[in-house]
Coordinates of C-alpha atoms and ligand atoms in Angstrom, one line a residue:
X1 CA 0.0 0.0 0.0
X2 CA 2.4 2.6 0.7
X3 CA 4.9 1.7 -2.0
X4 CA 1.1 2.0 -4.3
X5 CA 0.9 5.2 -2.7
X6 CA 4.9 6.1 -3.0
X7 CA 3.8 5.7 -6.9
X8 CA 0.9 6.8 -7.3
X9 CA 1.7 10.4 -5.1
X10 CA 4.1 11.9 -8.2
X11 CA 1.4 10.3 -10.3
X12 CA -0.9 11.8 -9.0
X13 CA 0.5 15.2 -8.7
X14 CA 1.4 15.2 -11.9
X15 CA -2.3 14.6 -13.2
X16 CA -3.2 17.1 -10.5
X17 CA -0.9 20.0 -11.7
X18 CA -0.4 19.2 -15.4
X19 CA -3.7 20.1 -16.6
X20 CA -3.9 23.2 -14.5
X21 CA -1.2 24.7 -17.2
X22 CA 0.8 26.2 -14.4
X23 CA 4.4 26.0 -13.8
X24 CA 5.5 22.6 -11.9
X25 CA 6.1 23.2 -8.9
X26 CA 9.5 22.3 -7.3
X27 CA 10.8 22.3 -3.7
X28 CA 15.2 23.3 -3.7
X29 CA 17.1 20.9 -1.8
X30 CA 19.2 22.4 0.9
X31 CA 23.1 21.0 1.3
X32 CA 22.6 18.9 4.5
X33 CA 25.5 19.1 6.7
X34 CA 26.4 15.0 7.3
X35 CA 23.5 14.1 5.0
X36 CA 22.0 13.4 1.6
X37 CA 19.0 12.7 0.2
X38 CA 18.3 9.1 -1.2
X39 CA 18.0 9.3 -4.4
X40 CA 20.1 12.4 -4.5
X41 CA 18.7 15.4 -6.5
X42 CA 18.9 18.8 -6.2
X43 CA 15.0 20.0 -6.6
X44 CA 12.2 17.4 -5.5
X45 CA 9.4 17.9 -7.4
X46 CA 6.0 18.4 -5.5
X47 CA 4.3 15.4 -3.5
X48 CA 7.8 13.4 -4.1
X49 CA 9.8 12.0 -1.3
X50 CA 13.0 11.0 -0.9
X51 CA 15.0 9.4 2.2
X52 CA 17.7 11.5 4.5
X53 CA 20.7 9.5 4.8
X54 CA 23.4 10.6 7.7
X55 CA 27.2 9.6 7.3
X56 CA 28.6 6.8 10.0
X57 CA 28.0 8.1 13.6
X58 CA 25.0 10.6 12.8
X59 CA 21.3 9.9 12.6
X60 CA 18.4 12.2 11.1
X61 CA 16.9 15.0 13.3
X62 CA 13.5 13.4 13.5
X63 CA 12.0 11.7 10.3
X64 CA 14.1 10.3 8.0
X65 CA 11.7 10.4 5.2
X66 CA 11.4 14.5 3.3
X67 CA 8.6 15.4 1.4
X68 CA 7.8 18.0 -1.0
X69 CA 4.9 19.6 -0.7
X70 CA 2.9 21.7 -3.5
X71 CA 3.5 24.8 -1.5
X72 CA 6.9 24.2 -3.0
X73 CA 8.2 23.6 0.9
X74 CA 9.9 20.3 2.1
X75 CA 8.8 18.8 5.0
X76 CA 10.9 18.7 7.1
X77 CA 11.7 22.5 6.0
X78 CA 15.1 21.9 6.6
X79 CA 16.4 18.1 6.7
X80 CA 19.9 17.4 8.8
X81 CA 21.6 14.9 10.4
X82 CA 23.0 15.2 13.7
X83 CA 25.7 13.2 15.7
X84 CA 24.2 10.0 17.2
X85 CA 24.5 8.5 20.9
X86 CA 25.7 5.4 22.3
X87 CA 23.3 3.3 24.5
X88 CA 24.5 3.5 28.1
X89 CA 27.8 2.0 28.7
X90 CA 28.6 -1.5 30.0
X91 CA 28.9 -2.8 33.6
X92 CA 32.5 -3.4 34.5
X93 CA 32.9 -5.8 37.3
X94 CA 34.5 -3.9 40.1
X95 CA 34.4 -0.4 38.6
X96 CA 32.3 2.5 38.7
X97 CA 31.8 5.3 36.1
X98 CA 31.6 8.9 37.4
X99 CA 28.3 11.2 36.3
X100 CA 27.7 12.7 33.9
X101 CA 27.8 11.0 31.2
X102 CA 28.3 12.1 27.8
X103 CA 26.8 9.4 25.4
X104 CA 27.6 11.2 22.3
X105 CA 29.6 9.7 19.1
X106 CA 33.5 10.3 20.2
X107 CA 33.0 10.7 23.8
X108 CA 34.9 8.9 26.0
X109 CA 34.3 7.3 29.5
X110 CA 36.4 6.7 32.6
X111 CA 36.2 3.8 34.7
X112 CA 37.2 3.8 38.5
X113 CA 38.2 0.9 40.5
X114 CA 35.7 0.1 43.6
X115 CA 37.5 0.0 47.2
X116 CA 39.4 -2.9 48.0
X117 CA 40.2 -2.9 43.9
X118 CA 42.7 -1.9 41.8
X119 CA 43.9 -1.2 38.2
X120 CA 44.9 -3.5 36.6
X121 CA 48.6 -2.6 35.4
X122 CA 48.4 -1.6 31.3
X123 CA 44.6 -1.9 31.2
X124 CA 43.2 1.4 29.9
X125 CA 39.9 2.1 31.8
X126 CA 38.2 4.0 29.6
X127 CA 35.5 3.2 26.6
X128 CA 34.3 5.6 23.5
X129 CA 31.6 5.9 22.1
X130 CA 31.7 4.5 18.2
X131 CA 30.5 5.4 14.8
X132 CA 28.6 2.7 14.7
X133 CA 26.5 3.5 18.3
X134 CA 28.6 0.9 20.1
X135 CA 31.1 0.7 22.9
X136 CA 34.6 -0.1 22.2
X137 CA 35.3 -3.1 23.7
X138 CA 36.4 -3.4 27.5
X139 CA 38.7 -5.4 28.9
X140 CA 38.6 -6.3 32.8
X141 CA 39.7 -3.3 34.4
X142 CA 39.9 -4.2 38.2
X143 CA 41.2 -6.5 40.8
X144 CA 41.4 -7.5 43.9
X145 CA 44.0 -5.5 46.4
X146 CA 45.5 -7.7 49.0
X147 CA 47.9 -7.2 51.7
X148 CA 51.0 -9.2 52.3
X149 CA 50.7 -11.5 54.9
X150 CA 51.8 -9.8 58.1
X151 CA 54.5 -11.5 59.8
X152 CA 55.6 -10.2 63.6
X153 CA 58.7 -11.4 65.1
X154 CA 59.2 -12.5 68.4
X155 CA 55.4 -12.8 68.2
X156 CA 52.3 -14.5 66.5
X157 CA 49.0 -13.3 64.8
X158 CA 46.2 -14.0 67.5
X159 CA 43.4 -13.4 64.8
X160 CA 42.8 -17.0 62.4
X161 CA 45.7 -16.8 60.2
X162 CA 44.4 -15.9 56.4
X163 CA 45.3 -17.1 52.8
X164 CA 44.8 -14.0 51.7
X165 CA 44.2 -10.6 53.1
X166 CA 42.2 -8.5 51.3
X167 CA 41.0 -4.5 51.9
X168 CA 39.5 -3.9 55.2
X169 CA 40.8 -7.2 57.0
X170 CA 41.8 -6.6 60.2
X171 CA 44.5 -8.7 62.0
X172 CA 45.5 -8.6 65.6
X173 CA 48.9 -9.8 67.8
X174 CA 50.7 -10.9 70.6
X175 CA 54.1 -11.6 71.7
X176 CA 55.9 -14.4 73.0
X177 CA 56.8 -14.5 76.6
X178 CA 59.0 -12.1 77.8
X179 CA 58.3 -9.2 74.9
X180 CA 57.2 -6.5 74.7
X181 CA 54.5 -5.2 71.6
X182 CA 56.1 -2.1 69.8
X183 CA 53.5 -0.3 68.1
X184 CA 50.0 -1.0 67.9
X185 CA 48.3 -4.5 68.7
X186 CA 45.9 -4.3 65.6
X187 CA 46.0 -3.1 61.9
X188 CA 44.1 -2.9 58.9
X189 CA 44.8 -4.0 55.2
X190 CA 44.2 -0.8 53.3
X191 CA 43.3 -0.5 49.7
X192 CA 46.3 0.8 48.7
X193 CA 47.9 -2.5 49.8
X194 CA 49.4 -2.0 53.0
X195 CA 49.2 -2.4 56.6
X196 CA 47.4 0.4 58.7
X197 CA 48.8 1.2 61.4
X198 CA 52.5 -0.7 60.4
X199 CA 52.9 -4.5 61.7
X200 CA 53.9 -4.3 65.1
X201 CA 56.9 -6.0 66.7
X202 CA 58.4 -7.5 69.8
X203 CA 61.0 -6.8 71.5
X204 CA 62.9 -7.4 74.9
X205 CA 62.8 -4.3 77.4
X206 CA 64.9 -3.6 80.6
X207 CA 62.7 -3.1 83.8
X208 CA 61.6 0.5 84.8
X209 CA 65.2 2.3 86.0
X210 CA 65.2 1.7 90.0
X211 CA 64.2 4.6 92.1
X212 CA 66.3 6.4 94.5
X213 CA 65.5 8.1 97.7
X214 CA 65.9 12.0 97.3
X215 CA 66.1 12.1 93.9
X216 CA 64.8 11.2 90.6
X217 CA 65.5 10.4 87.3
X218 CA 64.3 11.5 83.7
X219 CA 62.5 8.0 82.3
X220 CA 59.4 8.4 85.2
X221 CA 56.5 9.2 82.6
X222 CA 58.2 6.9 80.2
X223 CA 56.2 3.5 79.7
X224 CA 58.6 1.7 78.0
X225 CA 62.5 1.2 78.3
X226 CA 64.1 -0.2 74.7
X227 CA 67.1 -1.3 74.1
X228 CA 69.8 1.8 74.6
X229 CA 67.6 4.1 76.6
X230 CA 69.6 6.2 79.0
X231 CA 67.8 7.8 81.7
X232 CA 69.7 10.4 84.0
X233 CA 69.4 11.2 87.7
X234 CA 69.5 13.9 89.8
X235 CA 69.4 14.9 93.3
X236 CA 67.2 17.0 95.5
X237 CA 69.1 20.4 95.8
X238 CA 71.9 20.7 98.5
X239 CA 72.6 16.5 98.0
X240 CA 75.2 15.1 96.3
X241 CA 75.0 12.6 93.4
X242 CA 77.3 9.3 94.3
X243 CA 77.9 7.2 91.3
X244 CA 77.0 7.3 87.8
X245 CA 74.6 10.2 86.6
X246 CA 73.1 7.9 83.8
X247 CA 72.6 4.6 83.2
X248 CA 71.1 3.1 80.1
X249 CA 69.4 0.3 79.2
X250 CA 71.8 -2.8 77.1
X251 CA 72.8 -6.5 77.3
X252 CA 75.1 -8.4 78.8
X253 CA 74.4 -12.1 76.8
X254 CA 73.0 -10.5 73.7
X255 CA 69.3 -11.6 74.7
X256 CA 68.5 -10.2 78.1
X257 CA 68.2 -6.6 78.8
X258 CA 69.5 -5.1 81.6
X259 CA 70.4 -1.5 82.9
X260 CA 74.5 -0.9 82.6
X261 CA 74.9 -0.1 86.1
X262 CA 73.0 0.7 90.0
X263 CA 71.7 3.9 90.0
X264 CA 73.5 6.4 91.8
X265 CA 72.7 7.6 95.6
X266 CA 71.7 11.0 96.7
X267 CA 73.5 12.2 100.2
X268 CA 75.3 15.2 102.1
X269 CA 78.7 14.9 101.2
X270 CA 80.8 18.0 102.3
X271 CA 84.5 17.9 102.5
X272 CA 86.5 20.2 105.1
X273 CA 87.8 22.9 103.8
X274 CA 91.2 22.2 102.5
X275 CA 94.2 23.5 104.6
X276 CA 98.1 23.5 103.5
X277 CA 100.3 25.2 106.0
X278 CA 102.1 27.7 103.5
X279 CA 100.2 26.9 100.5
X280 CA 97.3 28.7 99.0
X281 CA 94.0 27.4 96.8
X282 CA 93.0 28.6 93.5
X283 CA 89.4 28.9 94.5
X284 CA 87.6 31.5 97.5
X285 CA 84.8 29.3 98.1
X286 CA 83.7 28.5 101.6
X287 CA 81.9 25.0 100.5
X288 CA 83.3 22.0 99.0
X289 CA 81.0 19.5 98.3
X290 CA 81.7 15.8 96.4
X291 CA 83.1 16.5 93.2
X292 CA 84.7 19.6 94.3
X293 CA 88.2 20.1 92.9
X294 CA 91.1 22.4 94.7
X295 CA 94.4 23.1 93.0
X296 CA 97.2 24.4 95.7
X297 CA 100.8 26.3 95.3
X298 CA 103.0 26.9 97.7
X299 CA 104.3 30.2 99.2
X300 CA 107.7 31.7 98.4
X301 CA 110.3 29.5 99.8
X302 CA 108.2 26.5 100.0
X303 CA 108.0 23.5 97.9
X304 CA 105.0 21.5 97.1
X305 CA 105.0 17.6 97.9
X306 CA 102.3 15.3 96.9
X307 CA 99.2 16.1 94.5
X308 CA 98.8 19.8 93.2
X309 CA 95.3 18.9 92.8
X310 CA 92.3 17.3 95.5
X311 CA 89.3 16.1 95.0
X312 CA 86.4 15.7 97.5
X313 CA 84.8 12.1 97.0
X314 CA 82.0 10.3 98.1
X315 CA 82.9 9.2 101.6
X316 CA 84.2 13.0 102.5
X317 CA 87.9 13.1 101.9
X318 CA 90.5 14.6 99.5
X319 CA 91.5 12.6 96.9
X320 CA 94.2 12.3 96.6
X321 CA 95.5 13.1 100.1
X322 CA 96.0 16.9 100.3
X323 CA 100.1 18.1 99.5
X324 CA 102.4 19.8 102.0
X325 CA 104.4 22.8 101.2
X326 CA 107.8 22.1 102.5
X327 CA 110.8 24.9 103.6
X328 CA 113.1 24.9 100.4
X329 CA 116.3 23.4 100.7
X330 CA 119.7 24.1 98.8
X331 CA 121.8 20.9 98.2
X332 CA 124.9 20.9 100.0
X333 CA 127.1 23.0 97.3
X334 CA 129.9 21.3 95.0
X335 CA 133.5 23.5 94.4
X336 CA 136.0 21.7 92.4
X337 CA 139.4 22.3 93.9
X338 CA 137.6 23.6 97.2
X339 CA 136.4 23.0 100.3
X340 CA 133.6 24.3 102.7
X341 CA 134.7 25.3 106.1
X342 CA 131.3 25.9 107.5
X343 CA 129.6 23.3 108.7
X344 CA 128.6 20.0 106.4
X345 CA 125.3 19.1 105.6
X346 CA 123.2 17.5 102.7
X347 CA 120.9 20.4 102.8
X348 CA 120.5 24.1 103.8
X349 CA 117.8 26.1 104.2
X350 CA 117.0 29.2 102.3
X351 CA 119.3 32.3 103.5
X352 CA 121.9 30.2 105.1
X353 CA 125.6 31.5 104.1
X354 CA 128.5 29.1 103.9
X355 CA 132.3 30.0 103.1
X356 CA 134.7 28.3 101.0
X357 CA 138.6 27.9 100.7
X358 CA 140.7 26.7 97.4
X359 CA 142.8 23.9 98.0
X360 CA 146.5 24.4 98.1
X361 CA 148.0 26.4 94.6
X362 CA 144.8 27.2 93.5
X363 CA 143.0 30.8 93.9
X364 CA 139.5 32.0 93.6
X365 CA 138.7 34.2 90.9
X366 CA 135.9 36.5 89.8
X367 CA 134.8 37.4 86.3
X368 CA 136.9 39.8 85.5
X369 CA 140.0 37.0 85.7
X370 CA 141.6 39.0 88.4
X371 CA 142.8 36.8 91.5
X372 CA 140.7 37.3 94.9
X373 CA 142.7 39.0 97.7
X374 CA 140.7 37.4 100.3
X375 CA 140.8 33.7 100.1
X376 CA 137.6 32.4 101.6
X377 CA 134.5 33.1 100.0
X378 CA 130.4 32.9 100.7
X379 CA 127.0 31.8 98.8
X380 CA 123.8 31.7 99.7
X381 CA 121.1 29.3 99.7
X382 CA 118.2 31.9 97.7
X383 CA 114.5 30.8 97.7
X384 CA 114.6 29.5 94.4
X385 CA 116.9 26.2 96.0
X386 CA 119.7 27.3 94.1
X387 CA 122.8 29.1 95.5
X388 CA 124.4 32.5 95.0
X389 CA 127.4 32.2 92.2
X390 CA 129.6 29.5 93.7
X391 CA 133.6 30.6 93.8
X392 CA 136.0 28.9 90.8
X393 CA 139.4 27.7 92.1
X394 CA 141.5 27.6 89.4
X395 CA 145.3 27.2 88.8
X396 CA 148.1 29.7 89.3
X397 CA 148.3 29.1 85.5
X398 CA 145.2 29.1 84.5
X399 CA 145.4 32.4 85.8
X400 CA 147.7 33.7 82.7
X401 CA 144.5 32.3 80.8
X402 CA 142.2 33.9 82.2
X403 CA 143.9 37.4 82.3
X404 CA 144.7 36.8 78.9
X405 CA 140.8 35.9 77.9
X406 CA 139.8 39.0 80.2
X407 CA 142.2 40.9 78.1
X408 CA 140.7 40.2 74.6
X409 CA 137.1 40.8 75.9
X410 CA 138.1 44.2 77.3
X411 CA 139.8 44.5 73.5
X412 CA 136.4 43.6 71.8
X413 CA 134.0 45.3 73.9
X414 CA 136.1 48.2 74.0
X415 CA 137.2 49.1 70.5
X416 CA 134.1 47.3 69.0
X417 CA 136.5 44.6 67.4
X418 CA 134.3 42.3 65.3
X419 CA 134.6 38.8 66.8
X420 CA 135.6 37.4 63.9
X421 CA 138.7 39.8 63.5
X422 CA 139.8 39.2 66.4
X423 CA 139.9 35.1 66.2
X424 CA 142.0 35.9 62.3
X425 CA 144.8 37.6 64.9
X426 CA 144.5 35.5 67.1
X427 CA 145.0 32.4 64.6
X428 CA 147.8 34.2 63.1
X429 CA 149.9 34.6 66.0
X430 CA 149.5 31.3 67.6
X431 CA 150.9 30.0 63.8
X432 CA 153.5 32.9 64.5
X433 CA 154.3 31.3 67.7
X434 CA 154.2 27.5 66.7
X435 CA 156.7 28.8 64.1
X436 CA 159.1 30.2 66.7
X437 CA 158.8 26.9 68.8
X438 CA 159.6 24.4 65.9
X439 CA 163.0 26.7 64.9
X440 CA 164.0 26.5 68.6
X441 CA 163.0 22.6 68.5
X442 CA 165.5 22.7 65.5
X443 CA 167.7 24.4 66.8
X444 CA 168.3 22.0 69.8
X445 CA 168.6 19.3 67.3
X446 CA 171.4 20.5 64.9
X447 CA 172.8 21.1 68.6
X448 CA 172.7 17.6 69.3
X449 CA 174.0 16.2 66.0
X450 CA 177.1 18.4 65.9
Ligands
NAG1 C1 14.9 23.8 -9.5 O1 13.9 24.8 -9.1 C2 14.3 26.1 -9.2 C3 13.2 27.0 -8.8 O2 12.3 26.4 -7.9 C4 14.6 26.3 -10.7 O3 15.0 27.7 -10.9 C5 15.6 25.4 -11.3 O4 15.8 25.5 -12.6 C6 15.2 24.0 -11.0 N1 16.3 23.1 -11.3 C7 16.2 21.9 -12.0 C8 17.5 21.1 -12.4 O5 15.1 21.6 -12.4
NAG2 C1 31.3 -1.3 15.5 O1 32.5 -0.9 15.0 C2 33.7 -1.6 15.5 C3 34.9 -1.0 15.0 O2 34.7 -0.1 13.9 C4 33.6 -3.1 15.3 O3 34.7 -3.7 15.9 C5 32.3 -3.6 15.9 O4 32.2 -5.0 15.6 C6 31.1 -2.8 15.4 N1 29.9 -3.2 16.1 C7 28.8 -3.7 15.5 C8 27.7 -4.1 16.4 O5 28.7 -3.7 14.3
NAG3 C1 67.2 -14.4 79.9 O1 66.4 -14.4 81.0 C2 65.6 -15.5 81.2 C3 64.6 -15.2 82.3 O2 65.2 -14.5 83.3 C4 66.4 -16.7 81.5 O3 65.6 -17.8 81.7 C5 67.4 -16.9 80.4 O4 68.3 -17.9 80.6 C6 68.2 -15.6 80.1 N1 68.9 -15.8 78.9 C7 70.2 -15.8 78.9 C8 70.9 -16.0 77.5 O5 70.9 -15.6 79.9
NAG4 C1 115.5 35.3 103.9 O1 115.9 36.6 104.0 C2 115.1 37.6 103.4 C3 115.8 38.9 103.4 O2 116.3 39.2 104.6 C4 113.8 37.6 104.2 O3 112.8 38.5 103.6 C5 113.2 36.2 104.1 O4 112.0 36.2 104.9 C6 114.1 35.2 104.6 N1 113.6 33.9 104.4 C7 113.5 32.9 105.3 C8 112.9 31.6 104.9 O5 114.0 33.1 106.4

């Protein structure tokens, strides 16, 4: 019926219009953007139809069939195509698509991984929309996110141990005897894979630090005391802190913990104050408590004997004992070629005087090489334990010497005679002399021979 009537319309119109004598009518075909008319012509002639076609991925704005009507208008007045839509896009296990969506040709969708799921690694997760009103395909997008089984040491899972521990599983511990649990008793698998809060752990712990009577130390709001934890005392004021100051926590076989040493004590410790009969201190206090440290010195003529430094120690001594400051003393003086005639002793004290004699042939001189008229002479023992310059007795002819020597350095102090100078002259007349000597020598030979 309608193909009769797709026939018999032109038909018709044609008997209808023909015998009027007019002009036939003709409706112009508009360019259709992504369209064409099937078949394709350029006018349609009144009552005709023809079919809008749309290229791949558009369909016709509402009917697809255009008409021409005697008014010379088509109907639809202007035919077009526009892009086409997709149906709405798969299901993807395990993955959710985010409103809104655009179903249009050439859009594309994104595909997110429920919790506890994750991408699979190289799968794209989107999908577009095709020419041909389809989805490309999909491939599976998401899996399952586990956690790695947690494993404790020095302890054991207390929850039913799993295959497999996927998002949200939560897992709780405990240690063996004689641990301790670092960190916290339960955690969660999260979906990025991991362990929330971390996997605990066990580990041995030294016993609170002991207390001590009038003092404390710094671990008391501390709960826990690991491996290496030092904790430090102190005293109540005016007391005095015997032994260590810290002790920490370590191990003596390798496995059990234990604190490196007893905790110190808190008492009064005072020493007495110091006293050196002719020394002095290098501090004005008026207290000395334990751990106090005194240097001494002795006074001018004094010597000091024993420690030069004192330390006040637990029990209320000086450590060590305190020094004595002792009278200098000059050793009983040495003269070569002379003799004391005061009295003989191994030491002197400071400002004693003692006189000397030369031995037989020899005579005391002074710097200035001339011979002493008196011939006893003094020294004195000085503060310092040394003696005043101690007399030379020296030969009758080492006396020639020594006026001699006295001579040149009155020469070369007194006519500013460079040193060296004076050694060339000096050289030159003991050759001068050796000279004279060896043609004497020879002289007494030739004597001889003749
Ligand atoms: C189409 O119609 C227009 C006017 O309606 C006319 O001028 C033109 O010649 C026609 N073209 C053809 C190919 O018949
Ligand atoms: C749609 O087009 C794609 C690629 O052009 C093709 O793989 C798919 O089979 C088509 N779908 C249908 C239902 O024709
Ligand atoms: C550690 O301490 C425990 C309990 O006091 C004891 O049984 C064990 O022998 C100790 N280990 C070592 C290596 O000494
Ligand atoms: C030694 O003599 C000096 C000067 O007379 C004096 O000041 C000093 O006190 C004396 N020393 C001793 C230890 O007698």
């Amino acid at each position: 019926m309608q193909l009769l009537l797709h026939w018999m319309g032109p038909l018709l119109a044609l008997l209808l219009l023909q015998p009027a004598g007019s002009l036939e009518v003709q409706c112009p075909v508009p360019t259709i953007p992504h369209g064409w008319l099937n078949p394709a012509q350029k006018n349609l002639s009144a009552g005709s139809t023809a079919v809008l076609e749309c290229e791949a991925g558009y369909v016709p704005v509402g009917s697809s069939s255009v008409r021409c009507l005697s008014s010379g208008r088509l109907q639809p007045r202007a035919p077009a195509c526009t892009r086409g839509r997709c149906p709405s896009p798969p299901a993807v296990d395990y993955a959710d698509r985010r409103p809104p969506y655009e179903l249009l040709v050439g859009s594309t969708i994104t595909y997110f991984c429920r919790h506890g799921y994750t991408l699979i690694p190289g799968v794209s997760p989107t999908t577009t929309c095709l020419k041909n009103f389809t989805w490309s395909a999909i491939p599976a997008l998401c899996q399952m996110v586990q956690c790695p089984s947690p494993a404790i040491i020095n302890g054991r899972e207390t929850s039913a141990k799993q295959e497999k521990y996927s998002v949200g599983q939560q897992v709780e511990f405990q240690c063996n005897p004689g641990y301790t649990l670092w960190g916290s008793q339960r955690t969660q698998c999260w979906s990025d894979g991991t362990w929330k809060p971390p996997v605990p752990y066990c580990d041995k712990v030294c016993v609170p630090p002991p207390l001590i009577t009038n003092g404390q130390h710094t671990g008391l709001r501390t709960e826990l005391f690991p491996y290496g934890t030092e904790v430090k005392y102190s005293c109540a004021a005016g007391l005095s802190l015997i032994g260590d100051e810290s002790i920490y926590c370590t191990s003596e076989d390798g496995v059990n913990l234990t604190w490196s040493g007893p905790a110190p004590v808190c008492r009064v410790v005072r020493c007495p104050r110091p006293v050196v009969a002719q020394g002095r201190m290098d501090v004005s206090w008026h207290t000395f408590p334990y751990g106090t440290s005194v240097r001494f010195s002795c006074n001018e003529g004094f010597v000091l004997h024993g420690s030069a430094e004192s330390h006040c120690v637990a029990d209320g001594s000086w450590q060590p004992a305190l020094p004595k400051c002792q009278p200098v003393l000059c050793p009983k003086p040495q003269v070569a070629n002379g003799k004391l005639t005061s009295t003989d002793q191994a030491w002197y004290p400071i400002n004693t005087t003692v006189t000397f004699v030369c031995h037989e042939g020899y005579h005391h001189f002074s710097g200035d090489g001339e011979a002493a008229l008196k011939d006893s002479w003094t020294a004195t023992c000085l503060a310092d334990g040394n003696w005043t310059p101690l007399p030379k007795c020296k030969k009758e002819d080492d006396a020639d010497v020594c006026r001699e020597v006295a001579y040149i350095q009155s020469i070369v102090s007194d006519c500013h005679v460079p040193t060296e100078d004076v050694k060339t002259l000096l050289e030159i007349q003991k050759l001068f002399l050796e000279i004279q000597k060896l043609k004497v020598e020879l002289q007494g030979l030739e004597h001889i021979l003749h």
